[in-house]
PDB file of C-alpha atoms in Angstrom:
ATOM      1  CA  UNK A 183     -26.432 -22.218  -6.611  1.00 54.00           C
ATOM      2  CA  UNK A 184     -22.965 -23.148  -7.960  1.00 82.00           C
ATOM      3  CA  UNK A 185     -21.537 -20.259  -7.574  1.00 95.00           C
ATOM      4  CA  UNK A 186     -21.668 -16.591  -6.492  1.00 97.00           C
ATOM      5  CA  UNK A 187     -24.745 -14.841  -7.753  1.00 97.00           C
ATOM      6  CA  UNK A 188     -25.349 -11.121  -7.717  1.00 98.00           C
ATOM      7  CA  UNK A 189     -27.969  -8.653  -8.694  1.00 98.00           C
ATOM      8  CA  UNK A 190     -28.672  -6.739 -10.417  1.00 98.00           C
ATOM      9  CA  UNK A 191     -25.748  -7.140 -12.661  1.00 97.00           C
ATOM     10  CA  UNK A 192     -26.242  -3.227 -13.883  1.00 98.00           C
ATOM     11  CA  UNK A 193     -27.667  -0.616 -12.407  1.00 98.00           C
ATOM     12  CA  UNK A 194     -28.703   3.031 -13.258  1.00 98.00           C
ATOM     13  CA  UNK A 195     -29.196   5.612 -11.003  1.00 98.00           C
ATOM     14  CA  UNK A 196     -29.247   9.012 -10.623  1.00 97.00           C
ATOM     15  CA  UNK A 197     -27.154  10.816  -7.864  1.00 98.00           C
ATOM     16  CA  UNK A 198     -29.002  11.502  -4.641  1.00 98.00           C
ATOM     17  CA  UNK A 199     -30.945   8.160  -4.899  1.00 98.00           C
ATOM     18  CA  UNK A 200     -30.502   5.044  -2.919  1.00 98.00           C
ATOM     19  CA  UNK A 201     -29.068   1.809  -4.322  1.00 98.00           C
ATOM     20  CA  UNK A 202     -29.143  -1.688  -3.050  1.00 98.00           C
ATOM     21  CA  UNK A 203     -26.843  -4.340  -4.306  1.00 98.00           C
ATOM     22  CA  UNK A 204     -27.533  -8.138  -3.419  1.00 98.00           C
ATOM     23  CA  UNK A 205     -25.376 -11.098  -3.043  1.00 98.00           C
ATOM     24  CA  UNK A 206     -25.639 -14.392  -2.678  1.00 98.00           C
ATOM     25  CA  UNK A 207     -22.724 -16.589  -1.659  1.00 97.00           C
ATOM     26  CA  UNK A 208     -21.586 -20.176  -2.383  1.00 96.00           C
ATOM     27  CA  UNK A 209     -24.518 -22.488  -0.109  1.00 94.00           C
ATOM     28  CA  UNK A 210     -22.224 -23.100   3.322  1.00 91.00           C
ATOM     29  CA  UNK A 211     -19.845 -20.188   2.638  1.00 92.00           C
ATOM     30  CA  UNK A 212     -19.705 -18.369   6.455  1.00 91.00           C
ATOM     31  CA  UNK A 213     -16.939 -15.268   4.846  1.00 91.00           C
ATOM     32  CA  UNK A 214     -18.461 -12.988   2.847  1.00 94.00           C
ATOM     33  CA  UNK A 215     -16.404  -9.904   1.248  1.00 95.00           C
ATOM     34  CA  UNK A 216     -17.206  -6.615  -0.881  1.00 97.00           C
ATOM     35  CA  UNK A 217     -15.296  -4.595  -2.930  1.00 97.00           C
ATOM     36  CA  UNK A 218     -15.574  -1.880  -5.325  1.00 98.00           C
ATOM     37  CA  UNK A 219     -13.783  -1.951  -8.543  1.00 97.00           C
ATOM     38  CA  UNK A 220     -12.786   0.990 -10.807  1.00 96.00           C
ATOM     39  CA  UNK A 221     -11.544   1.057 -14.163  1.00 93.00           C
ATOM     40  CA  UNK A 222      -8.193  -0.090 -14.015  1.00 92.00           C
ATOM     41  CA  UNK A 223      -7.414  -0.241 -10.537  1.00 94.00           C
ATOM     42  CA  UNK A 224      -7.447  -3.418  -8.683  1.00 95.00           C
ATOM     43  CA  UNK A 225     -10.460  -4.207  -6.856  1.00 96.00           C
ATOM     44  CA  UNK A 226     -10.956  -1.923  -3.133  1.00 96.00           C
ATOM     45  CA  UNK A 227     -11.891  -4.068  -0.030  1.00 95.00           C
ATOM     46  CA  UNK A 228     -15.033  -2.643   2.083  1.00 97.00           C
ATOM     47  CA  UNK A 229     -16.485  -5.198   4.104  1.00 96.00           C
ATOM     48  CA  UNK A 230     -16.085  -8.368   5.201  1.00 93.00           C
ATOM     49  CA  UNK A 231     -18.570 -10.458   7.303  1.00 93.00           C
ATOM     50  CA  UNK A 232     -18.057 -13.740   9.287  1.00 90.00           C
ATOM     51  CA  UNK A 233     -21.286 -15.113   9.896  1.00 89.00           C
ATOM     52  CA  UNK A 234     -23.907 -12.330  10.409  1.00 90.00           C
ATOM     53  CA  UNK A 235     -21.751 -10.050  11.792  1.00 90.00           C
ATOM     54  CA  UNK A 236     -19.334  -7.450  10.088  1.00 88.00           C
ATOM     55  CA  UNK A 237     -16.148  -8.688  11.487  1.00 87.00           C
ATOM     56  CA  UNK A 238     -13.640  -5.624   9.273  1.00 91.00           C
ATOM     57  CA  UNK A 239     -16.006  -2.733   7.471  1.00 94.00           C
ATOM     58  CA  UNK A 240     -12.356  -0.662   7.715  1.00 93.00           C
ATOM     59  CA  UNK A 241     -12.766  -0.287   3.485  1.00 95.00           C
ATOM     60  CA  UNK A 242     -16.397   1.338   3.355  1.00 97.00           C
ATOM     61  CA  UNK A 243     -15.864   4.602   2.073  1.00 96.00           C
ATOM     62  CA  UNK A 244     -18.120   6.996   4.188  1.00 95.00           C
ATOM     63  CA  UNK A 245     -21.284   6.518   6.337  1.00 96.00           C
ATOM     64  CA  UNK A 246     -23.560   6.517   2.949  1.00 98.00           C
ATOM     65  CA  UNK A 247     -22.357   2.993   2.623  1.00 98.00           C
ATOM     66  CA  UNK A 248     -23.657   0.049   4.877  1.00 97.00           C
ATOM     67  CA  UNK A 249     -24.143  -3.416   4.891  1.00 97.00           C
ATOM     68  CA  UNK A 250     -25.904  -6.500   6.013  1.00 96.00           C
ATOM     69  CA  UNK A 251     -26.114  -9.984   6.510  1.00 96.00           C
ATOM     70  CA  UNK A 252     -29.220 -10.825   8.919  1.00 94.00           C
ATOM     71  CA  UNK A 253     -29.176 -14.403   8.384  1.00 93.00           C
ATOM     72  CA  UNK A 254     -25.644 -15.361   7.497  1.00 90.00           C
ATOM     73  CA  UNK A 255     -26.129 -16.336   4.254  1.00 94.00           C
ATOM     74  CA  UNK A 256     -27.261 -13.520   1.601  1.00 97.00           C
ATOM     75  CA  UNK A 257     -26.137  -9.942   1.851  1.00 98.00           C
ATOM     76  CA  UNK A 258     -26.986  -6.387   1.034  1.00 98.00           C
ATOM     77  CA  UNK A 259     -24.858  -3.730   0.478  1.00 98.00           C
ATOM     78  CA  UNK A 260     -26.736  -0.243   0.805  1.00 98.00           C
ATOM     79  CA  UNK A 261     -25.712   2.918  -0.925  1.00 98.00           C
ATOM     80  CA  UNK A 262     -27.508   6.250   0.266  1.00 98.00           C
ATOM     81  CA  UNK A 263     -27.799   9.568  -1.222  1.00 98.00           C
ATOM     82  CA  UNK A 264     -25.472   7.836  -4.290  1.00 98.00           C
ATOM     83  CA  UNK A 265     -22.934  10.588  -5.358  1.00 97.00           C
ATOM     84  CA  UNK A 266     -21.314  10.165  -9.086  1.00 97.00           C
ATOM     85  CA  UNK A 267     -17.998   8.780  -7.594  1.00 97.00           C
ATOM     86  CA  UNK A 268     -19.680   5.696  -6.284  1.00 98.00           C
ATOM     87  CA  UNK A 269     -19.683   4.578  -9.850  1.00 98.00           C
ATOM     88  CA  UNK A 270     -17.884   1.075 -10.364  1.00 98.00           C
ATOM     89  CA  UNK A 271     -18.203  -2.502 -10.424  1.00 98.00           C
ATOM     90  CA  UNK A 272     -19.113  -3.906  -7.029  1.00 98.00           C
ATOM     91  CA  UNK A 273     -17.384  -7.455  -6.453  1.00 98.00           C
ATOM     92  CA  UNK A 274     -18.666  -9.807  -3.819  1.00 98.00           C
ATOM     93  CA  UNK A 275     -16.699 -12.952  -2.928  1.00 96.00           C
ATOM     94  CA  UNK A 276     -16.976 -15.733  -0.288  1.00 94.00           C
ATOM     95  CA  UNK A 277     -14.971 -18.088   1.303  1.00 91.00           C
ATOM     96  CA  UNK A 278     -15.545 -21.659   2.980  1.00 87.00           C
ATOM     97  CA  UNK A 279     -12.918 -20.581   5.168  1.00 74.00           C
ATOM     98  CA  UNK A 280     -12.220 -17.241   7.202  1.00 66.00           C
ATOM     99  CA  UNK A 281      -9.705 -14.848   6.571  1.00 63.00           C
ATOM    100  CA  UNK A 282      -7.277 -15.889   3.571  1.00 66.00           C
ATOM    101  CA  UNK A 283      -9.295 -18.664   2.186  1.00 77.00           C
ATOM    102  CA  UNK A 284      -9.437 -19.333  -1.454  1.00 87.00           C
ATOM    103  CA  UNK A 285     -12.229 -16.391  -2.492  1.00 92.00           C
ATOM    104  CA  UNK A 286     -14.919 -17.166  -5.151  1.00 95.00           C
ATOM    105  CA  UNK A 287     -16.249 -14.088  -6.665  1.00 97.00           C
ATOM    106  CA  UNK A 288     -19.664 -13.555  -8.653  1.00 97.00           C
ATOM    107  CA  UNK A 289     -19.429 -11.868 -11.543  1.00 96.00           C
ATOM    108  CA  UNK A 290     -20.167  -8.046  -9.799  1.00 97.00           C
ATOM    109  CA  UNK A 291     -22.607  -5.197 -10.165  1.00 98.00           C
ATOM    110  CA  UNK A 292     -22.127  -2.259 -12.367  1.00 98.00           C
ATOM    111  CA  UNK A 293     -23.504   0.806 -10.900  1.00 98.00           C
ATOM    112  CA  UNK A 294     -23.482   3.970 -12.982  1.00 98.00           C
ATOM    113  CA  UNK A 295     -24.741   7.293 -10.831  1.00 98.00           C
ATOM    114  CA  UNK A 296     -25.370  10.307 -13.833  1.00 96.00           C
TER     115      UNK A 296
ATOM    116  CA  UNK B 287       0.315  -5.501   5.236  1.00 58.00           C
ATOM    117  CA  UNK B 288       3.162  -6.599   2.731  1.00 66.00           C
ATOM    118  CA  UNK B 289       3.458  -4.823  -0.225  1.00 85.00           C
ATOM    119  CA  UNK B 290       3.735  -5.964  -3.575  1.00 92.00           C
ATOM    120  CA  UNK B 291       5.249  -4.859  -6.433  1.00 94.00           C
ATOM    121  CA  UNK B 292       4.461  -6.900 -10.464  1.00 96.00           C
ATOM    122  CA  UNK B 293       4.618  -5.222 -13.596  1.00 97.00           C
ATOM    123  CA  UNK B 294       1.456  -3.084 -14.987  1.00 96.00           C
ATOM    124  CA  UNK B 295       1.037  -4.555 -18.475  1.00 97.00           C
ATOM    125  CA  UNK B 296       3.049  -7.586 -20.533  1.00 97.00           C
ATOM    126  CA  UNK B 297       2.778  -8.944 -23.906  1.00 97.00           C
ATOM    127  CA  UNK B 298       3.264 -12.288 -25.136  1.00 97.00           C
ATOM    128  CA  UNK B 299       2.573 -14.370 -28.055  1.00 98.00           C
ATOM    129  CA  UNK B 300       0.298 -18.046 -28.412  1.00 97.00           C
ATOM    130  CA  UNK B 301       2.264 -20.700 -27.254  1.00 97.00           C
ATOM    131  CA  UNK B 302       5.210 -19.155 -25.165  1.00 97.00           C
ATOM    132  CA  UNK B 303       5.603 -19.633 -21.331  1.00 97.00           C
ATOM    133  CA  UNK B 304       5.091 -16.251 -19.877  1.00 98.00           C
ATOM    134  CA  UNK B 305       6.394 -15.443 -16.184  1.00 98.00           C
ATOM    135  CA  UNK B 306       4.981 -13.167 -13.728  1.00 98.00           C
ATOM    136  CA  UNK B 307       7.377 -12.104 -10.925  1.00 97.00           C
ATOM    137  CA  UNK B 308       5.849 -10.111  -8.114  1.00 96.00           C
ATOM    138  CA  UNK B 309       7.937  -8.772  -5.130  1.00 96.00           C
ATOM    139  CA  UNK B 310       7.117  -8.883  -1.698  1.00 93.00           C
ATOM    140  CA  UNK B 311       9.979  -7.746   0.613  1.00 92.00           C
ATOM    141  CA  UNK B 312       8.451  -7.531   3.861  1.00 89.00           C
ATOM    142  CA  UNK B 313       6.712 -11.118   3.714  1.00 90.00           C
ATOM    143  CA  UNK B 314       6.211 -12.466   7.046  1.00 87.00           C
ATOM    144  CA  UNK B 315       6.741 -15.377   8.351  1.00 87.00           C
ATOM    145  CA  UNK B 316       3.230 -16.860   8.447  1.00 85.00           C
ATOM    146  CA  UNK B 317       2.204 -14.683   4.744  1.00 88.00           C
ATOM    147  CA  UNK B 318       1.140 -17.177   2.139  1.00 90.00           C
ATOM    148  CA  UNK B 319       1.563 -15.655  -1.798  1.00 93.00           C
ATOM    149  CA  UNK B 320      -2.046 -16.141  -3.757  1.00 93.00           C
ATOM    150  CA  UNK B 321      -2.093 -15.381  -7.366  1.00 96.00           C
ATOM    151  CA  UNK B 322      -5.816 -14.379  -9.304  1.00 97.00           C
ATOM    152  CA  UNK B 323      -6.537 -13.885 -12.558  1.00 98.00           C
ATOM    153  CA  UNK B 324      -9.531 -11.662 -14.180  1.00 98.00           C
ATOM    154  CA  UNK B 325     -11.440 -11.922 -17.250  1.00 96.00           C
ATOM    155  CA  UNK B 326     -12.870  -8.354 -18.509  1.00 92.00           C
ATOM    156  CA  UNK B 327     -17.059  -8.252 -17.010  1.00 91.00           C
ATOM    157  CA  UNK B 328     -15.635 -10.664 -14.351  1.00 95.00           C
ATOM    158  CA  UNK B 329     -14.892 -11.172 -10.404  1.00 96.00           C
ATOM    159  CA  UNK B 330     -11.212 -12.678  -9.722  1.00 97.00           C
ATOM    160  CA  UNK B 331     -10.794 -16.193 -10.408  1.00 96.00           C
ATOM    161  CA  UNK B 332      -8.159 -17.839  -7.894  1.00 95.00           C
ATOM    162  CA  UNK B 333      -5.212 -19.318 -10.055  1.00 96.00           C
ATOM    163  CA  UNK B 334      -2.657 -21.108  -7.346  1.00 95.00           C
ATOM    164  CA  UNK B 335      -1.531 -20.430  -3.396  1.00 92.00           C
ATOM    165  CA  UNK B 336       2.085 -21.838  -2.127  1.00 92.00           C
ATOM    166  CA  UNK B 337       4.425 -20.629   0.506  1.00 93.00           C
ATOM    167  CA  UNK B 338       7.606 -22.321  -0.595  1.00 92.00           C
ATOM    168  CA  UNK B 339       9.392 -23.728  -3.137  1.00 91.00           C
ATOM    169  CA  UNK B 340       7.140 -24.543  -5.944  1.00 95.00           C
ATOM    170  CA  UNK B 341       3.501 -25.401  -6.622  1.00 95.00           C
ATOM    171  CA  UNK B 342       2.131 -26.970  -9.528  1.00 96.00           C
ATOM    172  CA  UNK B 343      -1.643 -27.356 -10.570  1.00 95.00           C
ATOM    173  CA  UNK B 344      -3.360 -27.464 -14.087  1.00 93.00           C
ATOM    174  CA  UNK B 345      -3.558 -24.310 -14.902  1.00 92.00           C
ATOM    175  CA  UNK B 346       0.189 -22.348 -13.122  1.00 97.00           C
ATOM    176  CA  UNK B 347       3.237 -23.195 -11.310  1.00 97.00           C
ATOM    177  CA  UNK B 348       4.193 -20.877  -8.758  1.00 97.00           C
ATOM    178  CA  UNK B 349       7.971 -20.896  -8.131  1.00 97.00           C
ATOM    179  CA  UNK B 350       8.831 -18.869  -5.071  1.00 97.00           C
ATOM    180  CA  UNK B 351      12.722 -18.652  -3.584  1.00 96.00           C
ATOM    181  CA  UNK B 352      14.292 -19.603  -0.291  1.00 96.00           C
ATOM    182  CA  UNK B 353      13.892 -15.858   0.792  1.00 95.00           C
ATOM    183  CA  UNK B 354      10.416 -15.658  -0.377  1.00 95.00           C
ATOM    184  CA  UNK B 355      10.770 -11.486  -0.995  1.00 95.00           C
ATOM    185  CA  UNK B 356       9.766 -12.556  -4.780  1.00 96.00           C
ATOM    186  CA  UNK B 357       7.509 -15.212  -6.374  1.00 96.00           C
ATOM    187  CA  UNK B 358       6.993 -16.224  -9.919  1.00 98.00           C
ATOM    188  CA  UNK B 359       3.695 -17.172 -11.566  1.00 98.00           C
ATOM    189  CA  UNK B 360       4.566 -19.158 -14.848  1.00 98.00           C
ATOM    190  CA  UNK B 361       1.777 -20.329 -17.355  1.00 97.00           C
ATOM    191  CA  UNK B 362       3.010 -22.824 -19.552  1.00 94.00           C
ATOM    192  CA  UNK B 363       1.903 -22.278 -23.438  1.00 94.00           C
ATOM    193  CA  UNK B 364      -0.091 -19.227 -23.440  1.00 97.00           C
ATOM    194  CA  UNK B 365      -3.124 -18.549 -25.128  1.00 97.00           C
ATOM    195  CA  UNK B 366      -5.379 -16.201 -26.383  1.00 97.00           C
ATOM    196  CA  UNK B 367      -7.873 -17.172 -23.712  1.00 96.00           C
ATOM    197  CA  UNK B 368      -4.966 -16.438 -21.112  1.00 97.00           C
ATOM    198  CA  UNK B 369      -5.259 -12.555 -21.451  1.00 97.00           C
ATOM    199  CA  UNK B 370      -6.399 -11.092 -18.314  1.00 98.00           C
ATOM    200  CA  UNK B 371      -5.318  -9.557 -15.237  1.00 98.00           C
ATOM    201  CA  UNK B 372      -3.375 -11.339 -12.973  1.00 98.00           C
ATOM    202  CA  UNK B 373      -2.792 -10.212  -9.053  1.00 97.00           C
ATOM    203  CA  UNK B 374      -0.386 -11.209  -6.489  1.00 95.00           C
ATOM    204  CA  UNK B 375      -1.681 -11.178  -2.869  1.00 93.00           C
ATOM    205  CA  UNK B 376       0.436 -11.702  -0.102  1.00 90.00           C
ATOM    206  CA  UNK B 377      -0.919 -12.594   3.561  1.00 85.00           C
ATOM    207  CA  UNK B 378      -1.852 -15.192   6.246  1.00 71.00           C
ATOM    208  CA  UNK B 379      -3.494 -17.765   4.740  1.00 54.00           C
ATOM    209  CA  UNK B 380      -6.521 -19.298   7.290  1.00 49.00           C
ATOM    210  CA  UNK B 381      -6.232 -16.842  10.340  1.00 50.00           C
ATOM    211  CA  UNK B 382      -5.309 -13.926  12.265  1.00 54.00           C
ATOM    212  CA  UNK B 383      -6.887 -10.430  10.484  1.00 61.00           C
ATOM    213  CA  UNK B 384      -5.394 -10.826   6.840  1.00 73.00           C
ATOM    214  CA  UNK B 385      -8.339  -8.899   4.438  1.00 83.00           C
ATOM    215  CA  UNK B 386      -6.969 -10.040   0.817  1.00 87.00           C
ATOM    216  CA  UNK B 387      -5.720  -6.725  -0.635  1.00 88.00           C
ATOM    217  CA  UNK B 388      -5.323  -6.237  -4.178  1.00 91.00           C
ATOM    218  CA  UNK B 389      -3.006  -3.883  -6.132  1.00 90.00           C
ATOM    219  CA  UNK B 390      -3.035  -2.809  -9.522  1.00 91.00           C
ATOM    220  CA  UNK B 391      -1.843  -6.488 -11.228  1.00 96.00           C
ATOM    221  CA  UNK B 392      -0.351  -7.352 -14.289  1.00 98.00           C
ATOM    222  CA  UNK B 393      -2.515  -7.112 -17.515  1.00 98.00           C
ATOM    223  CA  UNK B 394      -1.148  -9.639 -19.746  1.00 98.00           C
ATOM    224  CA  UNK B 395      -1.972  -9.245 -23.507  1.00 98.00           C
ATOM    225  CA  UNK B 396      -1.684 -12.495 -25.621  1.00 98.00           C
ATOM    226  CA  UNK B 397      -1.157 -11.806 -29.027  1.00 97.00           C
ATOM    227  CA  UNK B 398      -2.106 -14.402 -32.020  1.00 96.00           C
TER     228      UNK B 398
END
């Protein structure tokens, strides 16, 4: 696609439940991020792969959070046993280049926990 | 990491230039200073990247001093369609273990 897509763009869910989010990144794209984005704040690195492989997952939160990228293209970020604090916008962004290249963002995924 | 420090909100009105100014004291040597704006329901758009001196594109010039502890983002002729957030990111551009960090940025308000 042109540019960033991910889905689903909102998401309900009620706390305890698990939650994936996808994304898929600009065709070519090896650097993949995600963050998490409150209301307000700036938006919260969590993970960043090069390739398949998780090169920095320093931001995720807790061990309720994970992610993957099997074939180095589209990723999943995986939210167990949701609590209502996870509730934000979750940004993912690649990058044609590694670390510090120009980052393309889709436009996120709302996730509300009640 | 360097730290940077912009404003939290600014008004302007259609058709002024409006200046951003962002500090960065402890910029290293190798730290490039990226600039992103965002559009409410949006991910971060990136605006303009420099190191020194000044960069122009279409959309921002970025004027940044000999020291380099401060940049400017200028955008020429605002708009109504230019109110957003805009964030200041300091780090190495293209290597070494730089994870673009965001802070809080500068929510500009264009007013009619």
């Amino acid at each position: 696609g042109a540019g960033v897509s991910q889905t689903p763009s909102n998401k309900v869910t009620e706390k305890g439940k698990y939650v994936e989010l996808r994304c898929d990144p600009i065709s070519g794209h090896t650097a993949l991020y995600w963050y998490r984005q409150s209301l307000g704040q700036g938006p919260e690195f969590l993970i960043y792969f090069q390739g398949t492989g998780a090169a920095d997952d320093s931001g995720l939160p807790n061990d309720r959070f994970f992610a993957v990228r099997p074939e180095g293209s589209v990723s999943t970020l995986k939210i167990q046993r949701t609590e209502r604090g996870d509730s934000a916008v979750y940004l993912c962004a690649s990058s044609a280049q590694g670390l510090g290249g120009e980052l393309f963002f889709g436009e996120g995924s709302r996730l509300t926990v009640l | 990491l360097a730290k940077t420090t912009q404003p939290i909100s600014m008004d302007s009105y259609e058709g002024q230039e409006v200046n951003i100014t962002c500090s960065h004291n402890n910029i290293a040597t190798n730290d490039y200073i990226t600039w992103y704006q965002q559009f409410p329901s949006q991910g971060p758009r990136f605006i303009i990247q420099g190191y020194k001196t000044k960069v122009t594109n279409e959309v921002a010039s970025l004027f940044i001093p000999a020291d380099r502890k401060s940049s400017t983002l200028s955008l020429p002729r605002v708009s109504l369609s230019d109110t957003a957030v805009y964030y200041c990111l300091v780090g190495a551009g293209g290597g070494g273990s730089y994870i673009p960090t965001f802070g809080r940025g500068t929510s500009l308000i264009v007013h009619p």
